[in-house]
Short mmCIF file of C-alpha atoms and ligand atoms in Angstrom, two decimals:
data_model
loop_
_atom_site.label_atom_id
_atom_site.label_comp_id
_atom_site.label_asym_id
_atom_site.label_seq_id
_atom_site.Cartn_x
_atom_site.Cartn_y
_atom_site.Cartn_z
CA UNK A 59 -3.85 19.04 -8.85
CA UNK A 60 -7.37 17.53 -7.27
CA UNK A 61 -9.33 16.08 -9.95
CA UNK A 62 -13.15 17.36 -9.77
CA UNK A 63 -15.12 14.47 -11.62
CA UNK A 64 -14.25 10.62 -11.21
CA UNK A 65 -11.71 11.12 -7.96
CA UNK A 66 -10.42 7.86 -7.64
CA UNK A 67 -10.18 6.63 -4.39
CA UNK A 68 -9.00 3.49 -2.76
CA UNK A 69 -10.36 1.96 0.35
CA UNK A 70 -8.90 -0.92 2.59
CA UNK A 71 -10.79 -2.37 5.29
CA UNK A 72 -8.85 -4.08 7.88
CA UNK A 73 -10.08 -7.34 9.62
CA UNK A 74 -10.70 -5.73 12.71
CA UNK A 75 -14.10 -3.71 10.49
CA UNK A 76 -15.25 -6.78 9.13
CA UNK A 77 -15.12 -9.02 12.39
CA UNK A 78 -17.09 -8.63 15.88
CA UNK A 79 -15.09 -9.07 19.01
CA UNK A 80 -15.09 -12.64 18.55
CA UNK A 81 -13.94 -12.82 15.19
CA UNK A 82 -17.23 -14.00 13.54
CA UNK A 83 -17.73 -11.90 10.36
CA UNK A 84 -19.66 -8.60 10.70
CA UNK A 85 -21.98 -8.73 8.12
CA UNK A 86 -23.70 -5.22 9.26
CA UNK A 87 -20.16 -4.04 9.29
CA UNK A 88 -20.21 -4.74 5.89
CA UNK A 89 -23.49 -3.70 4.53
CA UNK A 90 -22.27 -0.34 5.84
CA UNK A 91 -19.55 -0.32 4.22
CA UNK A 92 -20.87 -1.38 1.09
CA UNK A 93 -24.00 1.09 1.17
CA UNK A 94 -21.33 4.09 1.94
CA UNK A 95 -19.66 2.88 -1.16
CA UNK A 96 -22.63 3.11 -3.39
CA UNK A 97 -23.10 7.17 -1.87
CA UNK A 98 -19.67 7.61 -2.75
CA UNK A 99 -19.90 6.70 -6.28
CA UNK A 100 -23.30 8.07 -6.97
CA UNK A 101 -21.25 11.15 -6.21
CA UNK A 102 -19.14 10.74 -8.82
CA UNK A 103 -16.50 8.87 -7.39
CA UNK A 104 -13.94 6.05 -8.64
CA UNK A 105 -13.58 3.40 -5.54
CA UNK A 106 -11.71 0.60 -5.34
CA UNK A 107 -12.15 -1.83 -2.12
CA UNK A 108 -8.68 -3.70 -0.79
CA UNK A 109 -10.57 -5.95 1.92
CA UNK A 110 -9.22 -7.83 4.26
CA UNK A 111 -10.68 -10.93 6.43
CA UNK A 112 -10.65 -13.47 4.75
CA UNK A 113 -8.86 -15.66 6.92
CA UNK A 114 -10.46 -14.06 10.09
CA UNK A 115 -14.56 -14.80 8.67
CA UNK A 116 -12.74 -18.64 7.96
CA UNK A 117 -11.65 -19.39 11.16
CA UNK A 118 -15.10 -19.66 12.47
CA UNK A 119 -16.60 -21.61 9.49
CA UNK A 120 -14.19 -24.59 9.24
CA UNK A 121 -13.02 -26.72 12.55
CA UNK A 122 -10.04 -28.60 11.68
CA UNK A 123 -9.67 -32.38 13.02
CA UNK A 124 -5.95 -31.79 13.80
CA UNK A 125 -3.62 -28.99 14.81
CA UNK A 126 -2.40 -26.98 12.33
CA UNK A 127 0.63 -25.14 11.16
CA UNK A 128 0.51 -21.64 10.64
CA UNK A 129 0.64 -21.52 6.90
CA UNK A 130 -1.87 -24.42 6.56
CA UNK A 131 -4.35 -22.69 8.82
CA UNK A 132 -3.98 -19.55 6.69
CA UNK A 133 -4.30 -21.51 3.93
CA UNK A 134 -7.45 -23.38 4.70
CA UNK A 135 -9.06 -20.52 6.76
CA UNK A 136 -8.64 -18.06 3.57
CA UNK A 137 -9.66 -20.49 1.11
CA UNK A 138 -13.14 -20.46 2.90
CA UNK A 139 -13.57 -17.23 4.03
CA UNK A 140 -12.49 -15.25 0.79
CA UNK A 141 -15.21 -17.11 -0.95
CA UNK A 142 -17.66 -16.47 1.87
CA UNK A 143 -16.64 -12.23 1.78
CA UNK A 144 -16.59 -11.91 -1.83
CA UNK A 145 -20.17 -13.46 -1.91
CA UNK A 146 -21.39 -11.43 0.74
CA UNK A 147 -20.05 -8.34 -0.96
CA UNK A 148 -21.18 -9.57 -4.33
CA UNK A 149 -25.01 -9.91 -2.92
CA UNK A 150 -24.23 -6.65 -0.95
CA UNK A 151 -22.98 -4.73 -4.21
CA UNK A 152 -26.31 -6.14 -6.18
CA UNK A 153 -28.25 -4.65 -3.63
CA UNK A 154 -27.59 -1.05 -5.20
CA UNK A 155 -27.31 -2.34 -8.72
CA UNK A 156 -23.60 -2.32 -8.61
CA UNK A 157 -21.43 -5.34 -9.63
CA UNK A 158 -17.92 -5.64 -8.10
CA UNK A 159 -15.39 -8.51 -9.45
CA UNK A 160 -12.63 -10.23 -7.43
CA UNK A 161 -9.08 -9.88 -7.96
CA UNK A 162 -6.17 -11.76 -5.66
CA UNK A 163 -2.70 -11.06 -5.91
CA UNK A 164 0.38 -12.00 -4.42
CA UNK A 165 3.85 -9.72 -3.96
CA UNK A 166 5.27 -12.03 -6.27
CA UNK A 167 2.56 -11.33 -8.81
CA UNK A 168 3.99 -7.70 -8.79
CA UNK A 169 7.25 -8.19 -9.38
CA UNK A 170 8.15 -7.22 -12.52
CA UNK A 171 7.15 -4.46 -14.80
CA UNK A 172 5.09 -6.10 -16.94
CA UNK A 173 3.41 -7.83 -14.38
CA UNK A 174 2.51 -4.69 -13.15
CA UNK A 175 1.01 -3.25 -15.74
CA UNK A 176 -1.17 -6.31 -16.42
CA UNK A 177 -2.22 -6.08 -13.12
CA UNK A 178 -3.27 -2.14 -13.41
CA UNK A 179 -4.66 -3.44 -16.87
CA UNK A 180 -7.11 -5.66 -15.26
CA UNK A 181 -8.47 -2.35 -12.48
CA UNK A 182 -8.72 -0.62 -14.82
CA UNK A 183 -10.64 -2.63 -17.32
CA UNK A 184 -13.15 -3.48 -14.56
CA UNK A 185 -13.14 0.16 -13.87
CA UNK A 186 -13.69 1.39 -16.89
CA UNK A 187 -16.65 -1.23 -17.03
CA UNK A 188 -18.53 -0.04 -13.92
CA UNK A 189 -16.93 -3.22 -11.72
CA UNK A 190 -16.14 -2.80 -8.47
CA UNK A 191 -12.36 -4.28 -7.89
CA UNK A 192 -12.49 -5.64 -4.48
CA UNK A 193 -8.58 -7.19 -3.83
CA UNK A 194 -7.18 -8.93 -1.12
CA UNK A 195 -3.42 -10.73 -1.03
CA UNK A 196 -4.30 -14.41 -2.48
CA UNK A 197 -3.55 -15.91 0.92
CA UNK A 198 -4.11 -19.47 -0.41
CA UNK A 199 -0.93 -19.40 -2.22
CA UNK A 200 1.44 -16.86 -1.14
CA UNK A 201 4.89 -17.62 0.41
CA UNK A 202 5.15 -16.44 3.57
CA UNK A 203 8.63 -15.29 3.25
CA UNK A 204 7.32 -13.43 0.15
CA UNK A 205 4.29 -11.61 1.49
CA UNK A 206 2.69 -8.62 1.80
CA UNK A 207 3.93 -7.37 5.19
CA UNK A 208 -0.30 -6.76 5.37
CA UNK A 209 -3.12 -5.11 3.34
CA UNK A 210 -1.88 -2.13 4.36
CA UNK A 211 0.99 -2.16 1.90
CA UNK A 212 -1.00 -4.18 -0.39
CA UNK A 213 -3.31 -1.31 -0.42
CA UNK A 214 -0.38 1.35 -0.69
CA UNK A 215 0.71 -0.14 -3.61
CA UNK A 216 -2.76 -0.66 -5.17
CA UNK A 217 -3.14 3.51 -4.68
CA UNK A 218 0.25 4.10 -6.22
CA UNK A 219 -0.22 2.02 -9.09
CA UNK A 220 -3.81 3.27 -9.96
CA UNK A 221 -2.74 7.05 -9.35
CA UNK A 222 -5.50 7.20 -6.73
CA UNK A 223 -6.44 10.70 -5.06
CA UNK A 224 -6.81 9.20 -1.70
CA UNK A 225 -6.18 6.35 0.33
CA UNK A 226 -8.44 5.55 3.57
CA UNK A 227 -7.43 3.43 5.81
CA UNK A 228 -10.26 1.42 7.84
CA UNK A 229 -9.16 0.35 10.92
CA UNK A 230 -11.00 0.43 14.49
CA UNK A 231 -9.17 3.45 15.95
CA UNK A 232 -9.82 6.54 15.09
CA UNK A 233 -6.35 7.23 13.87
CA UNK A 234 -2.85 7.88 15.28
CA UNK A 235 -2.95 8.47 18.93
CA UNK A 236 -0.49 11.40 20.59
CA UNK A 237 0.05 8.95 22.86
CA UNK A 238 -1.54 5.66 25.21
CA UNK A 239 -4.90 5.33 22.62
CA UNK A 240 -6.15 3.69 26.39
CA UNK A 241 -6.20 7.25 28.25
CA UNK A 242 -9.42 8.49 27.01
CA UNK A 243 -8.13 12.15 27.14
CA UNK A 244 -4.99 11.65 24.07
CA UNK A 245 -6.11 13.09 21.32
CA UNK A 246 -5.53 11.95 17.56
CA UNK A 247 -2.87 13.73 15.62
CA UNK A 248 -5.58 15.24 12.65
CA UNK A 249 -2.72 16.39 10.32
CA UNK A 250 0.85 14.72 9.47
CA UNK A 251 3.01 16.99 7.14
CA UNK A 252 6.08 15.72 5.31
CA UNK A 253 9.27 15.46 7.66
CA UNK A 254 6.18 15.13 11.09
CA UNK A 255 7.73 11.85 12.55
CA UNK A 256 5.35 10.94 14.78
CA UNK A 257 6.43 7.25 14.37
CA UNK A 258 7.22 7.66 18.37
CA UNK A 259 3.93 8.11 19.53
CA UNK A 260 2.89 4.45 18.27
CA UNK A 261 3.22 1.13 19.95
CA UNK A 262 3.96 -1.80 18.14
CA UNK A 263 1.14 -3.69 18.98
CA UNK A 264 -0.65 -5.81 16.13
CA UNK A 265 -4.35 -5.70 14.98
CA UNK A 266 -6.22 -8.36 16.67
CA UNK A 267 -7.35 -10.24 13.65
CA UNK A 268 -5.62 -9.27 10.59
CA UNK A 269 -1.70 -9.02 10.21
CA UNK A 270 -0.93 -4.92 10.75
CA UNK A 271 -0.52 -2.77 13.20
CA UNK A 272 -0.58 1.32 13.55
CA UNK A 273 3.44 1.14 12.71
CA UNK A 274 2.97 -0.58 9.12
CA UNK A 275 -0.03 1.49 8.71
CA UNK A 276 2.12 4.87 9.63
CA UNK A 277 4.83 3.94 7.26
CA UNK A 278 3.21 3.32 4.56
CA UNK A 279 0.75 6.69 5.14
CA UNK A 280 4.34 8.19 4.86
CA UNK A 281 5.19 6.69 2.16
CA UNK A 282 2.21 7.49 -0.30
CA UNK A 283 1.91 10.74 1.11
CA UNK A 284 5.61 11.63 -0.23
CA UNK A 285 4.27 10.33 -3.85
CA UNK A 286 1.37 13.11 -3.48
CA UNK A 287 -1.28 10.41 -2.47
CA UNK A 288 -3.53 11.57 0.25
CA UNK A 289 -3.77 9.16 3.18
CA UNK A 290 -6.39 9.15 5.79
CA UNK A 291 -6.34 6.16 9.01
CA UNK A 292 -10.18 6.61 9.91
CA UNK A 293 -12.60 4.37 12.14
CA UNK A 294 -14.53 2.06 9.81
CA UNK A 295 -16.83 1.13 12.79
CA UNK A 296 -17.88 4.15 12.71
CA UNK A 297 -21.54 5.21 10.75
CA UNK A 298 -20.86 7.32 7.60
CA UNK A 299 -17.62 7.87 8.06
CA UNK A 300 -16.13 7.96 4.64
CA UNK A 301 -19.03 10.29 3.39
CA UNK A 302 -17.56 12.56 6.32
CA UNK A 303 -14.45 11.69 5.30
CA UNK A 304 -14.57 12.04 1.33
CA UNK A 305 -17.59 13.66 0.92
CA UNK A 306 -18.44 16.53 3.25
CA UNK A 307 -14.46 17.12 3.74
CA UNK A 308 -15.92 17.09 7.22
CA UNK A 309 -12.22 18.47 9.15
CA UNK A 310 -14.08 17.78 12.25
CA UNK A 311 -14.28 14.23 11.88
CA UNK A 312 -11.58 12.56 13.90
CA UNK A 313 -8.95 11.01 11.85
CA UNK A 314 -5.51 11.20 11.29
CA UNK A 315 -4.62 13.23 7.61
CA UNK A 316 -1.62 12.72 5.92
CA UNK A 317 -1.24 15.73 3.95
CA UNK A 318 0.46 14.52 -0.04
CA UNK A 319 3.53 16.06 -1.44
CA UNK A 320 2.95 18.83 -3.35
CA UNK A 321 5.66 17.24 -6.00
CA UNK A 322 3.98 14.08 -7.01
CA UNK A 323 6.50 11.31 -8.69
CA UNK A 324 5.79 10.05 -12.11
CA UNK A 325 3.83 6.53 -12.83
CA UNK A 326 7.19 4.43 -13.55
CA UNK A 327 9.22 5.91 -9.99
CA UNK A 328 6.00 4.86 -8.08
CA UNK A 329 6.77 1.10 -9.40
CA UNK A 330 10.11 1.67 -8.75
CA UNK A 331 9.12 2.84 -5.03
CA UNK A 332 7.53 -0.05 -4.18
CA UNK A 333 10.08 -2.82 -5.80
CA UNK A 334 12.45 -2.62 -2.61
CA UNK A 335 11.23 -6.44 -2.32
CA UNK A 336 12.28 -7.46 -5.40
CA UNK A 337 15.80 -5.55 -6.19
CA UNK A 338 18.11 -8.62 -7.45
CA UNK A 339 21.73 -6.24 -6.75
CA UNK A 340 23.43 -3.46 -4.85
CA UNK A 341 24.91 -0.60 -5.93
CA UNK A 342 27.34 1.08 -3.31
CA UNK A 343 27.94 4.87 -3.45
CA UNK A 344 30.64 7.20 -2.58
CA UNK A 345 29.73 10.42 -0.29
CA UNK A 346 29.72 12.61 -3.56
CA UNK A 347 27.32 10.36 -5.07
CA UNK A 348 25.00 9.93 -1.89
CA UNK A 349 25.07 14.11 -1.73
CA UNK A 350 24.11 14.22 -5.16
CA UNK A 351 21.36 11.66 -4.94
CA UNK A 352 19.88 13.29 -1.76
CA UNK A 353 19.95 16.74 -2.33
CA UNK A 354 17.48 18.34 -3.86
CA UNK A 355 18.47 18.48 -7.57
CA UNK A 356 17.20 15.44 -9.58
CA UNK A 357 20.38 13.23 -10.48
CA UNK A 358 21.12 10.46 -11.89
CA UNK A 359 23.55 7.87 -10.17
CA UNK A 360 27.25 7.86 -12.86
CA UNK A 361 29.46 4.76 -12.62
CA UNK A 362 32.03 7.43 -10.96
CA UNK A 363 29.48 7.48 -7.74
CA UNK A 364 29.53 3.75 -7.44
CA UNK A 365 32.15 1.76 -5.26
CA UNK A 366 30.98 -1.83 -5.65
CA UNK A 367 28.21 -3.71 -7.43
CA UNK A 368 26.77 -6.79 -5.15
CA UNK A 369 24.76 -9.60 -6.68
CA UNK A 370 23.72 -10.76 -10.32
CA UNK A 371 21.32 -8.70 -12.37
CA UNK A 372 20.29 -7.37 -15.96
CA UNK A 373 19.56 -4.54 -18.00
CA UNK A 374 16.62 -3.32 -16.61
CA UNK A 375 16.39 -4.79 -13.35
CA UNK A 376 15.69 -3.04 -9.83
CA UNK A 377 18.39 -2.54 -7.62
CA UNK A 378 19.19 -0.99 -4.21
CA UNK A 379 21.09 1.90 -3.36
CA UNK A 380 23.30 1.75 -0.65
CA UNK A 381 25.03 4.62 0.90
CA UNK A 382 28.33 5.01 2.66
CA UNK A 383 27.27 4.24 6.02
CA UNK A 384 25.46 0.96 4.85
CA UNK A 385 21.92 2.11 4.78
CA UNK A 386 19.51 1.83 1.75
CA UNK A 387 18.91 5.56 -0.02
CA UNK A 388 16.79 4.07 -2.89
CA UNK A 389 16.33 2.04 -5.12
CA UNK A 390 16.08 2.12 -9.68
CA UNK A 391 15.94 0.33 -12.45
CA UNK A 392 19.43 -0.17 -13.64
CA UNK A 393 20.87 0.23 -17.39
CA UNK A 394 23.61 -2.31 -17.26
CA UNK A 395 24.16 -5.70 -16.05
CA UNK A 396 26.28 -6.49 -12.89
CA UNK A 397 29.14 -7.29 -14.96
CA UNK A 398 28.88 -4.23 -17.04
CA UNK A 399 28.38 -2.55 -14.01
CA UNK A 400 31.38 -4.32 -12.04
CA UNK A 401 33.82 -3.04 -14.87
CA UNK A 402 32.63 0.45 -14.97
CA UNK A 403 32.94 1.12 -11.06
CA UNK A 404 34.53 4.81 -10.40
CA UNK A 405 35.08 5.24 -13.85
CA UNK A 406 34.42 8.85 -15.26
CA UNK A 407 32.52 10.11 -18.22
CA UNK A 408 30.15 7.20 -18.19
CA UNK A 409 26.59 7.04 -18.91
CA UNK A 410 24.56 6.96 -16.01
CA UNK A 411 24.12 3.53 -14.27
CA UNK A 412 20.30 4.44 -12.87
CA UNK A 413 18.91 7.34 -14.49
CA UNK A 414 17.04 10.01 -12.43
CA UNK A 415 14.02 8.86 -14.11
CA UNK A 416 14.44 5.21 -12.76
CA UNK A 417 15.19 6.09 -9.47
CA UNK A 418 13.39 6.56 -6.47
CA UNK A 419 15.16 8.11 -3.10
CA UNK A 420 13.82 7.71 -0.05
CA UNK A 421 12.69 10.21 2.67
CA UNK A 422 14.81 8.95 5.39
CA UNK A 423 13.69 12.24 7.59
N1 LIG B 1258 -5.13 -10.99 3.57
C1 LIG B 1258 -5.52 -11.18 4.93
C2 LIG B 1258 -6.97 -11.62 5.03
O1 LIG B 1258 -7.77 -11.27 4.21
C3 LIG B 1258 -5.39 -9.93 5.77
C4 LIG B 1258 -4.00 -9.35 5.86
C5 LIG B 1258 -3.99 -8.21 6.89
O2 LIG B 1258 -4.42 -8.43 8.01
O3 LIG B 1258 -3.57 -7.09 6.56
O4 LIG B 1258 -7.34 -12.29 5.92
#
């Protein structure tokens, strides 16, 4: 159901907006950006910014003496150029009386439950206080094995855990091409239902300047979409367009839709959706149990589904689902510990091992 008042919406804005052809930070880029934000929540609505570039508006402010590694150049390039955006969008923000507050996170940061909530605390305190929350992946510290694959999941995750209406997606393309984005003739795919796999139509090339590509972007459209979050992949180059977007409902604006799920998922399964990353075990199924999980009546998974438990973990932990064939199904929070677990494996009459309400099944359509 579409809230009327206080639809809270999240934005990301991908390097690519924020940066001219050269890289050099695109201040008018972001003054539009920032004044479009200001319409939106004169008009009643809830916006949180996920920004990118901060390591693309360093690069061009700091001129090291000697080569650098990859990680050190993120390091040192983000270290600069976060505090240069989150000034500019600070100054930018003041401009129509608004304040907006920083907040940098890493994967890590996420990991667990409660560190979760804390972080949802935070949005929602600043929120609730007429701040701004403008996030971007704290580049300075995070591991790169450990990483946000981009903002683009960082910003999937930020939507899912603040129950957000809508995600838009700023890129420079208009949206999902129905095929070569270089003929001028192929048109954007407007709408993608649930089950649409139009995953064939994109190439795997990356954004110029910031870490994604129209793949990551794609999945994780898919993703939020199937948790009843709107997604829209929209031009952020071009003037007005999340009024047309958001505002006007404007279907003649070219983007690419993804229509949500009618069958939204509760607050604690969205978690659960996005903790793939940090599952510490395996659970193996039998066929009956990977029918039961995927069909469509909501089950729990019984120690008599499970044929072996792989790796150490506790009460309450998140672990992965995997299905006869060797694939991952899901993953949930688990009420026993791998030893527990272990013992009980095929046994019949037990209590469930991952209750329905802890588990989240993917749509591998
Ligand atoms: N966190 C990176 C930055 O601000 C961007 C990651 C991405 O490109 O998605 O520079």
């Amino acid at each position: 159901m579409k809230k009327t008042a206080n639809r809270r919406i999240v934005v990301k804005v991908g390097s690519n907006v924020l940066t001219n052809k050269d890289g050099a930070l695109d201040t008018g880029a972001m003054e539009s950006i920032v004044d479009q934000v200001a319409t939106l929540r004169e008009h009643g609505f809830e916006i949180i910014l996920v920004s990118s570039g901060a390591v693309a508006s360093g690069r061009d402010m700091v001129r090291s003496t000697k080569k650098l590694d990859a990680v050190s150049a993120r390091q040192l390039y983000s270290s600069v150029g976060q505090a240069r955006l989150i000034n500019r969008y600070y100054e930018l923000f003041s401009g129509h009386g608004i304040i907006c507050g920083q907040v940098l996170t890493t994967k890590e940061s996420l990991s667990t439950r409660d560190h979760y909530l804390n972080q949802m605390n935070c949005m929602n305190v600043m929120l609730g206080n007429g701040v701004i929350p403008v996030i971007n992946e704290n580049d300075t510290i995070s591991v790169t094995e450990l990483m946000f694959t981009d903002n683009d999941e960082l910003s999937g995750m930020i939507a899912s855990m603040m129950d957000a209406e809508t995600l838009v997606i700023l890129s420079n393309v208009d949206g999902i091409y129905a095929g070569d984005p270089s003929v001028p003739e192929t048109p954007v795919i407007r709408e993608i239902r649930h089950g649409d796999n139009v995953s064939v139509y994109i190439g795997a090339g990356k954004s110029s300047f910031g870490r994604g590509g129209m793949l990551t972007k794609y999945r994780i459209a898919s993703k939020m979409a199937d948790e009843g979050i709107e997604v829209v992949i929209a031009n952020g180059k071009k003037p007005g367009i999340l009024a047309s977007v958001l505002l006007r409902g404007d279907r003649d604006v070219i983007c690419s839709r993804f229509l949500p799920s009618d069958r939204p998922i509760s607050h604690i399964k969205k978690w659960i959706a996005h903790s793939d990353g940090f599952a510490k075990g395996s659970l193996y199924i039998n066929e009956g149990a990977f029918k039961a999980l995927t069909g469509n009546k909501a089950s729990s998974l019984l120690p008599v589904g499970v044929t072996a438990v792989e790796g150490e973990f506790e009460k309450g932990d998140i672990v992965r689902i995997i299905s006869p064939d060797g694939h991952t199904v899901g993953v949930g929070k688990v009420s026993a510990g791998s030893g527990k677990a272990a013992e009980t494996i095929g046994a019949k009459g037990r209590r469930p091992l991952v209750h329905y309400d802890y588990l989240y099944i993917e749509n591998n359509e």
